[in-house]
Amino acid sequence: MSKTVVIGSDHAGVALKKLLSDHLAAQGYDVVDVGPADTKSVDYPIFAARACDAVLAQNALGILICGTGLGMSMTANRRPGIRAALCANEFMARMARLHNDANILCLGERVLGQGLALAIADAFFTTDFEGGRHKRRLDLMESCHDRPQPQHP
Ligand code: RB5
């Protein structure tokens, strides 16, 4: 996993995007901002797609922010290879990495205070995937909607 963090938002997430970009850059991360640059109204799927492209191309972790984090997480999770986790607290962020190997953290700027958002990001970026039985479950995640359905091992 690279020390690159890809970050994107819609208009409702620009302020938190700037805060998190500065915070992560100060910690030595190479922050790739896929936009937008201002708060003019935009459509979140466009920026979710850009961030997913960059995360997959660079084998990096990413952050996507919109008002609630919901639209970003729904959009990002449609992309094969992306596991986007909408997190509202540090425990969820830690578990999203530890058990789900999430590669994108989704946040809602209209949901979280700044201090909590920073703490959630810190938990996400300082936790590694545990592997083991969780790897088997991630592999099943890729195929569980195929027919016939996989059996429990
Ligand atoms: C924009 O108003 C808002 O709908 C968007 O930021 C996001 O919350 C959607 O899921």
XYZ file of N, CA, C and O and ligand atoms in Angstrom:
622
model
N 0.863 -1.189 0.000
C 0.000 0.000 0.000
C 0.900 1.239 0.000
O 1.836 1.325 0.773
N 0.597 2.170 -0.914
C 1.458 3.346 -1.030
C 1.149 4.362 0.073
O 0.149 4.249 0.777
N 2.002 5.352 0.185
C 1.801 6.425 1.166
C 0.985 7.550 0.518
O 0.927 8.676 0.995
N 0.352 7.206 -0.596
C -0.514 8.152 -1.284
C -1.926 8.043 -0.732
O -2.416 6.949 -0.472
N -2.580 9.185 -0.550
C -3.997 9.216 -0.217
C -4.717 9.991 -1.311
O -4.355 11.130 -1.613
N -5.725 9.358 -1.904
C -6.557 10.014 -2.910
C -7.761 10.611 -2.189
O -8.374 9.945 -1.347
N -8.095 11.851 -2.507
C -9.221 12.478 -1.811
C -10.110 13.218 -2.805
O -9.617 13.855 -3.735
N -11.410 13.060 -2.622
C -12.366 13.738 -3.488
C -13.641 14.019 -2.721
O -13.880 13.445 -1.655
N -14.464 14.891 -3.265
C -15.711 15.256 -2.586
C -16.715 15.745 -3.618
O -16.440 15.726 -4.823
N -17.866 16.186 -3.122
C -18.722 17.043 -3.930
C -18.692 18.418 -3.267
O -17.856 18.675 -2.381
N -19.596 19.315 -3.680
C -19.601 20.674 -3.122
C -19.823 20.677 -1.610
O -19.334 21.556 -0.915
N -20.545 19.673 -1.101
C -20.869 19.622 0.330
C -19.722 19.081 1.175
O -19.830 19.032 2.399
N -18.624 18.707 0.519
C -17.511 18.140 1.270
C -16.203 18.871 1.081
O -15.155 18.410 1.567
N -16.249 20.017 0.417
C -14.998 20.707 0.064
C -14.233 21.195 1.303
O -13.000 21.085 1.358
N -14.933 21.720 2.285
C -14.237 22.257 3.464
C -13.534 21.131 4.230
O -12.364 21.269 4.633
N -14.234 20.017 4.402
C -13.608 18.886 5.117
C -12.490 18.278 4.275
O -11.476 17.823 4.823
N -12.655 18.306 2.965
C -11.579 17.797 2.082
C -10.294 18.601 2.300
O -9.211 18.036 2.400
N -10.431 19.913 2.379
C -9.246 20.767 2.598
C -8.631 20.481 3.970
O -7.407 20.328 4.100
N -9.462 20.387 4.988
C -8.960 20.122 6.346
C -8.196 18.800 6.389
O -7.080 18.721 6.920
N -8.785 17.751 5.817
C -8.146 16.435 5.849
C -6.899 16.388 4.974
O -5.908 15.748 5.330
N -6.935 17.066 3.838
C -5.755 17.103 2.960
C -4.577 17.720 3.693
O -3.453 17.187 3.662
N -4.815 18.850 4.343
C -3.737 19.523 5.088
C -3.233 18.640 6.227
O -2.023 18.521 6.467
N -4.155 18.008 6.918
C -3.821 17.148 8.059
C -2.950 15.968 7.610
O -1.927 15.664 8.231
N -3.339 15.342 6.517
C -2.592 14.166 6.041
C -1.264 14.569 5.412
O -0.252 13.874 5.585
N -1.247 15.676 4.704
C 0.015 16.157 4.119
C 1.018 16.465 5.228
O 2.213 16.162 5.101
N 0.542 17.033 6.333
C 1.425 17.349 7.464
C 2.007 16.081 8.086
O 3.056 16.119 8.734
N 1.327 14.951 7.873
C 1.835 13.665 8.382
C 2.705 12.948 7.361
O 3.111 11.806 7.580
N 2.978 13.599 6.230
C 3.878 13.011 5.244
C 3.204 12.249 4.122
O 3.886 11.645 3.292
N 1.874 12.260 4.090
C 1.180 11.589 2.990
C 1.265 12.437 1.723
O 1.260 13.674 1.778
N 1.326 11.738 0.603
C 1.246 12.376 -0.697
C -0.244 12.421 -1.061
O -0.832 11.388 -1.367
N -0.847 13.592 -0.965
C -2.299 13.710 -1.129
C -2.643 14.075 -2.572
O -2.178 15.084 -3.094
N -3.438 13.215 -3.196
C -3.889 13.457 -4.574
C -5.348 13.905 -4.514
O -6.236 13.110 -4.189
N -5.600 15.170 -4.797
C -6.939 15.758 -4.715
C -7.593 15.715 -6.095
O -7.153 16.394 -7.020
N -8.669 14.914 -6.224
C -9.337 14.794 -7.528
C -10.467 15.802 -7.678
O -11.222 15.755 -8.645
N -10.589 16.740 -6.728
C -11.549 17.824 -6.843
C -12.841 17.550 -6.090
O -12.973 16.514 -5.464
N -13.734 18.537 -6.147
C -13.667 19.810 -6.859
C -12.869 20.847 -6.084
O -12.558 20.660 -4.906
N -12.574 21.976 -6.762
C -11.750 23.009 -6.148
C -12.567 24.028 -5.378
O -12.023 24.762 -4.551
N -13.878 24.088 -5.621
C -14.709 25.080 -4.922
C -16.075 24.473 -4.611
O -16.313 23.297 -4.892
N -16.957 25.283 -4.053
C -18.241 24.758 -3.569
C -19.380 24.947 -4.574
O -20.555 24.840 -4.199
N -19.044 25.202 -5.823
C -20.080 25.238 -6.871
C -20.720 23.842 -6.980
O -20.006 22.837 -6.923
N -22.037 23.794 -7.113
C -22.744 22.515 -7.082
C -22.261 21.560 -8.181
O -22.178 21.925 -9.350
N -21.931 20.342 -7.759
C -21.459 19.301 -8.688
C -22.172 17.986 -8.350
O -22.854 17.883 -7.323
N -21.993 16.996 -9.196
C -22.622 15.689 -8.988
C -21.594 14.706 -8.416
O -20.567 14.423 -9.055
N -21.898 14.188 -7.228
C -20.900 13.363 -6.524
C -20.423 12.133 -7.293
O -19.269 11.743 -7.140
N -21.252 11.479 -8.159
C -20.713 10.280 -8.837
C -19.503 10.566 -9.723
O -18.644 9.690 -9.905
N -19.428 11.778 -10.262
C -18.286 12.130 -11.117
C -16.983 12.067 -10.315
O -15.973 11.500 -10.759
N -17.026 12.608 -9.116
C -15.805 12.671 -8.306
C -15.530 11.335 -7.616
O -14.367 10.980 -7.387
N -16.579 10.595 -7.324
C -16.372 9.237 -6.799
C -15.634 8.394 -7.838
O -14.686 7.666 -7.508
N -16.058 8.496 -9.098
C -15.421 7.701 -10.166
C -13.954 8.095 -10.329
O -13.079 7.225 -10.482
N -13.674 9.389 -10.293
C -12.273 9.838 -10.413
C -11.418 9.284 -9.285
O -10.286 8.837 -9.490
N -11.951 9.330 -8.069
C -11.174 8.836 -6.923
C -10.979 7.319 -7.017
O -9.876 6.822 -6.741
N -12.019 6.596 -7.433
C -11.884 5.131 -7.574
C -10.813 4.800 -8.607
O -9.985 3.895 -8.392
N -10.808 5.507 -9.723
C -9.772 5.284 -10.743
C -8.380 5.415 -10.122
O -7.506 4.561 -10.333
N -8.168 6.479 -9.380
C -6.839 6.756 -8.825
C -6.467 5.757 -7.733
O -5.320 5.311 -7.645
N -7.426 5.389 -6.897
C -7.159 4.400 -5.827
C -6.727 3.071 -6.447
O -5.750 2.453 -6.015
N -7.450 2.636 -7.472
C -7.130 1.351 -8.101
C -5.811 1.432 -8.867
O -4.985 0.515 -8.791
N -5.579 2.522 -9.566
C -4.360 2.652 -10.367
C -3.112 2.711 -9.493
O -2.050 2.209 -9.873
N -3.234 3.315 -8.324
C -2.052 3.526 -7.470
C -2.020 2.585 -6.271
O -1.162 2.741 -5.400
N -2.967 1.654 -6.191
C -3.070 0.766 -5.033
C -2.975 1.580 -3.742
O -2.219 1.264 -2.818
N -3.749 2.655 -3.708
C -3.693 3.599 -2.595
C -4.970 3.501 -1.763
O -5.922 2.806 -2.130
N -4.986 4.190 -0.645
C -6.213 4.393 0.116
C -6.803 5.736 -0.282
O -6.081 6.628 -0.760
N -8.111 5.879 -0.089
C -8.759 7.120 -0.476
C -9.802 7.577 0.518
O -10.200 6.831 1.415
N -10.212 8.821 0.328
C -11.305 9.409 1.125
C -12.291 10.048 0.165
O -11.882 10.748 -0.769
N -13.577 9.814 0.386
C -14.630 10.485 -0.381
C -15.599 11.144 0.587
O -16.070 10.505 1.545
N -15.903 12.403 0.336
C -16.747 13.176 1.252
C -17.899 13.807 0.477
O -17.686 14.444 -0.556
N -19.098 13.632 0.993
C -20.235 14.424 0.496
C -20.998 14.890 1.733
O -20.466 14.842 2.839
N -22.228 15.353 1.568
C -22.956 15.869 2.721
C -23.131 14.820 3.794
O -22.866 15.051 4.977
N -23.590 13.644 3.380
C -23.824 12.551 4.329
C -22.794 11.428 4.228
O -22.728 10.573 5.115
N -22.081 11.374 3.122
C -21.204 10.233 2.830
C -21.949 9.096 2.141
O -21.329 8.147 1.650
N -23.268 9.182 2.087
C -24.073 8.073 1.548
C -23.919 7.934 0.031
O -23.679 6.836 -0.478
N -24.102 9.035 -0.682
C -24.004 8.956 -2.142
C -22.626 8.506 -2.588
O -22.493 7.694 -3.528
N -21.603 9.010 -1.922
C -20.236 8.615 -2.266
C -20.018 7.126 -2.017
O -19.428 6.423 -2.837
N -20.498 6.623 -0.882
C -20.259 5.208 -0.585
C -21.050 4.314 -1.532
O -20.539 3.304 -2.020
N -22.286 4.689 -1.831
C -23.088 3.881 -2.769
C -22.426 3.828 -4.137
O -22.344 2.766 -4.764
N -21.953 4.964 -4.599
C -21.330 5.018 -5.924
C -20.015 4.240 -5.945
O -19.779 3.424 -6.846
N -19.167 4.489 -4.975
C -17.839 3.856 -4.967
C -17.955 2.333 -4.870
O -17.193 1.603 -5.508
N -18.928 1.852 -4.113
C -19.038 0.402 -3.920
C -19.550 -0.344 -5.150
O -19.538 -1.576 -5.171
N -19.970 0.380 -6.174
C -20.341 -0.285 -7.432
C -19.127 -0.636 -8.276
O -19.246 -1.364 -9.253
N -17.966 -0.098 -7.918
C -16.761 -0.344 -8.708
C -16.062 -1.605 -8.198
O -15.699 -1.668 -7.008
N -15.857 -2.611 -9.062
C -15.120 -3.802 -8.625
C -13.748 -3.422 -8.055
O -13.056 -2.571 -8.625
N -13.395 -4.034 -6.953
C -12.095 -3.759 -6.337
C -12.140 -2.663 -5.295
O -11.184 -2.467 -4.544
N -13.247 -1.926 -5.263
C -13.392 -0.874 -4.251
C -14.226 -1.391 -3.090
O -15.287 -1.998 -3.279
N -13.729 -1.168 -1.889
C -14.482 -1.446 -0.669
C -14.536 -0.127 0.110
O -13.561 0.259 0.764
N -15.652 0.563 -0.050
C -15.796 1.896 0.552
C -16.589 1.782 1.838
O -17.657 1.169 1.859
N -16.082 2.370 2.902
C -16.709 2.259 4.217
C -17.154 3.640 4.705
O -16.329 4.542 4.878
N -18.441 3.779 4.908
C -18.985 5.017 5.481
C -18.880 4.909 6.995
O -19.508 4.039 7.599
N -18.073 5.757 7.582
C -17.777 5.642 9.014
C -18.227 6.882 9.781
O -17.975 8.013 9.359
N -18.852 6.638 10.926
C -19.346 7.725 11.765
C -18.585 7.817 13.085
O -18.861 8.698 13.903
N -17.653 6.905 13.306
C -16.855 6.962 14.535
C -15.531 6.214 14.324
O -15.340 5.540 13.305
N -14.648 6.349 15.289
C -13.310 5.763 15.150
C -13.352 4.235 15.138
O -12.564 3.597 14.450
N -14.262 3.651 15.918
C -14.341 2.188 15.956
C -14.677 1.634 14.578
O -14.049 0.667 14.098
N -15.642 2.249 13.921
C -16.007 1.782 12.578
C -14.824 1.915 11.625
O -14.588 1.036 10.785
N -14.082 3.009 11.737
C -12.942 3.228 10.834
C -11.863 2.181 11.058
O -11.280 1.639 10.116
N -11.600 1.873 12.334
C -10.583 0.870 12.657
C -11.013 -0.504 12.136
O -10.245 -1.214 11.491
N -12.272 -0.850 12.366
C -12.761 -2.159 11.929
C -12.879 -2.246 10.406
O -12.700 -3.328 9.824
N -13.150 -1.138 9.771
C -13.245 -1.130 8.302
C -11.914 -1.520 7.671
O -11.870 -2.184 6.638
N -10.821 -1.142 8.299
C -9.496 -1.542 7.814
C -9.156 -2.954 8.294
O -8.732 -3.802 7.515
N -9.332 -3.185 9.581
C -8.904 -4.439 10.216
C -9.626 -5.651 9.624
O -8.991 -6.647 9.267
N -10.927 -5.584 9.482
C -11.714 -6.746 9.048
C -12.168 -6.666 7.596
O -12.406 -7.703 6.980
N -12.368 -5.467 7.069
C -12.950 -5.331 5.718
C -11.952 -4.861 4.677
O -12.309 -4.742 3.504
N -10.738 -4.562 5.099
C -9.711 -4.065 4.172
C -10.278 -2.958 3.278
O -10.030 -2.930 2.063
N -11.044 -2.071 3.884
C -11.628 -0.965 3.108
C -10.516 -0.143 2.471
O -9.500 0.138 3.112
N -10.723 0.225 1.211
C -9.710 1.069 0.578
C -10.191 2.497 0.342
O -9.409 3.341 -0.100
N -11.438 2.761 0.674
C -11.921 4.145 0.658
C -12.728 4.405 1.921
O -13.607 3.612 2.291
N -12.407 5.505 2.575
C -13.150 5.981 3.745
C -14.145 7.038 3.266
O -13.746 8.009 2.624
N -15.424 6.834 3.558
C -16.435 7.825 3.191
C -16.891 8.571 4.448
O -17.115 7.967 5.502
N -17.009 9.882 4.300
C -17.382 10.737 5.420
C -18.476 11.713 4.999
O -18.529 12.123 3.831
N -19.301 12.117 5.966
C -20.328 13.116 5.718
C -19.974 14.412 6.413
O -19.981 14.472 7.638
N -19.696 15.440 5.612
C -19.309 16.728 6.221
C -20.452 17.334 7.022
O -20.220 18.055 7.996
N -21.698 17.049 6.616
C -22.841 17.625 7.324
C -23.242 16.782 8.528
O -24.204 17.111 9.234
N -22.501 15.700 8.752
C -22.813 14.771 9.842
C -21.798 14.903 10.977
O -22.142 14.814 12.157
N -20.535 15.109 10.598
C -19.433 15.030 11.559
C -18.876 16.404 11.909
O -18.768 17.272 11.045
N -18.482 16.576 13.151
C -17.667 17.728 13.519
C -16.248 17.511 13.011
O -15.845 16.373 12.719
N -15.492 18.595 12.924
C -14.145 18.491 12.356
C -13.224 17.602 13.186
O -12.448 16.819 12.649
N -13.293 17.741 14.491
C -12.415 16.943 15.360
C -12.682 15.462 15.215
O -11.747 14.650 15.140
N -13.949 15.101 15.153
C -14.304 13.696 14.988
C -13.865 13.186 13.619
O -13.333 12.075 13.492
N -14.044 14.007 12.594
C -13.628 13.588 11.238
C -12.118 13.319 11.195
O -11.674 12.330 10.599
N -11.341 14.167 11.833
C -9.885 13.955 11.865
C -9.544 12.675 12.635
O -8.679 11.897 12.208
N -10.217 12.447 13.728
C -9.950 11.241 14.539
C -10.330 9.986 13.759
O -9.629 8.960 13.820
N -11.424 10.038 13.022
C -11.841 8.893 12.197
C -10.788 8.614 11.128
O -10.388 7.461 10.908
N -10.315 9.668 10.475
C -9.296 9.487 9.433
C -8.016 8.912 10.035
O -7.399 8.005 9.462
N -7.608 9.408 11.188
C -6.391 8.892 11.834
C -6.541 7.399 12.134
O -5.607 6.611 11.921
N -7.704 7.004 12.635
C -7.930 5.582 12.941
C -7.852 4.749 11.661
O -7.247 3.668 11.640
N -8.438 5.245 10.592
C -8.456 4.516 9.319
C -7.041 4.332 8.768
O -6.645 3.231 8.372
N -6.263 5.407 8.784
C -4.952 5.360 8.114
C -3.851 4.737 8.981
O -2.751 4.515 8.489
N -4.148 4.473 10.228
C -3.125 3.846 11.076
C -3.460 2.392 11.390
O -2.818 1.781 12.250
N -4.445 1.830 10.707
C -4.836 0.442 10.960
C -4.622 -0.395 9.701
O -4.996 0.023 8.608
N -4.016 -1.563 9.876
C -3.778 -2.478 8.752
C -4.788 -3.622 8.754
O -5.303 -4.009 9.807
N -4.996 -4.184 7.589
C -5.884 -5.348 7.425
C -5.306 -6.538 8.170
O -4.099 -6.819 8.091
N -6.177 -7.268 8.866
C -5.750 -8.388 9.688
C -5.557 -9.665 8.870
O -4.835 -10.576 9.293
N -6.226 -9.787 7.726
C -6.100 -10.995 6.890
C -6.786 -12.184 7.519
O -7.791 -12.056 8.206
N -6.223 -13.393 7.278
C -6.770 -14.615 7.873
C -8.197 -14.870 7.424
O -8.516 -14.799 6.239
N -9.089 -15.150 8.384
C -10.484 -15.472 8.045
C -11.173 -14.310 7.332
O -12.119 -14.521 6.560
N -10.683 -13.106 7.575
C -11.309 -11.946 6.933
C -11.001 -11.905 5.436
O -11.800 -11.406 4.651
N -9.857 -12.447 5.057
C -9.528 -12.538 3.628
C -10.513 -13.476 2.930
O -10.995 -13.189 1.822
N -10.840 -14.611 3.573
C -11.804 -15.545 2.984
C -13.150 -14.847 2.771
O -13.791 -15.002 1.741
N -13.548 -14.024 3.721
C -14.835 -13.338 3.618
C -14.812 -12.284 2.516
O -15.815 -12.068 1.826
N -13.669 -11.635 2.364
C -13.570 -10.656 1.269
C -13.642 -11.365 -0.075
O -14.266 -10.857 -1.018
N -13.006 -12.540 -0.164
C -13.093 -13.305 -1.409
C -14.548 -13.701 -1.685
O -15.014 -13.631 -2.821
N -15.271 -14.105 -0.645
C -16.684 -14.451 -0.802
C -17.512 -13.236 -1.216
O -18.486 -13.352 -1.973
N -17.115 -12.076 -0.730
C -17.834 -10.841 -1.070
C -17.874 -10.644 -2.581
O -18.865 -10.182 -3.139
N -16.782 -11.051 -3.229
C -16.694 -10.876 -4.682
C -17.664 -11.777 -5.428
O -18.031 -11.488 -6.555
N -18.054 -12.900 -4.803
C -18.844 -13.890 -5.539
C -20.209 -14.175 -4.931
O -20.970 -14.965 -5.468
N -20.563 -13.540 -3.828
C -21.756 -13.974 -3.096
C -23.057 -13.683 -3.824
O -24.089 -14.239 -3.472
N -23.020 -12.858 -4.853
C -24.251 -12.602 -5.602
C -24.297 -13.380 -6.909
O -25.226 -13.216 -7.686
N -23.266 -14.208 -7.149
C -23.301 -15.075 -8.320
C -24.299 -16.210 -8.060
O -24.584 -16.547 -6.929
N -24.795 -16.830 -9.124
C -25.668 -17.999 -8.987
C -24.940 -19.195 -9.578
O -24.376 -19.074 -10.650
N -24.921 -20.370 -8.936
C -25.538 -20.651 -7.648
C -24.742 -20.008 -6.521
O -23.555 -19.765 -6.643
N -25.407 -19.763 -5.403
C -24.771 -19.082 -4.296
C -23.704 -19.966 -3.651
O -23.897 -21.171 -3.535
N -22.582 -19.362 -3.212
C -21.557 -20.162 -2.539
C -22.076 -20.714 -1.226
O -22.914 -20.083 -0.580
N -21.577 -21.876 -0.864
C -21.993 -22.508 0.389
C -21.068 -22.062 1.516
O -19.907 -21.745 1.292
N -21.584 -22.082 2.737
C -20.745 -21.771 3.888
C -19.703 -22.883 4.032
O -20.068 -24.059 3.969
N -18.424 -22.529 4.176
C -17.384 -23.585 4.226
C -17.574 -24.498 5.456
O -18.023 -24.056 6.462
C -25.786 17.336 -1.807
O -26.786 18.220 -1.491
C -25.988 16.008 -1.096
O -27.106 15.356 -1.593
C -24.746 15.145 -1.264
O -23.660 15.839 -0.774
C -24.746 13.820 -0.531
O -25.076 13.975 0.807
C -25.458 12.724 -1.177
O -25.441 11.568 -0.747
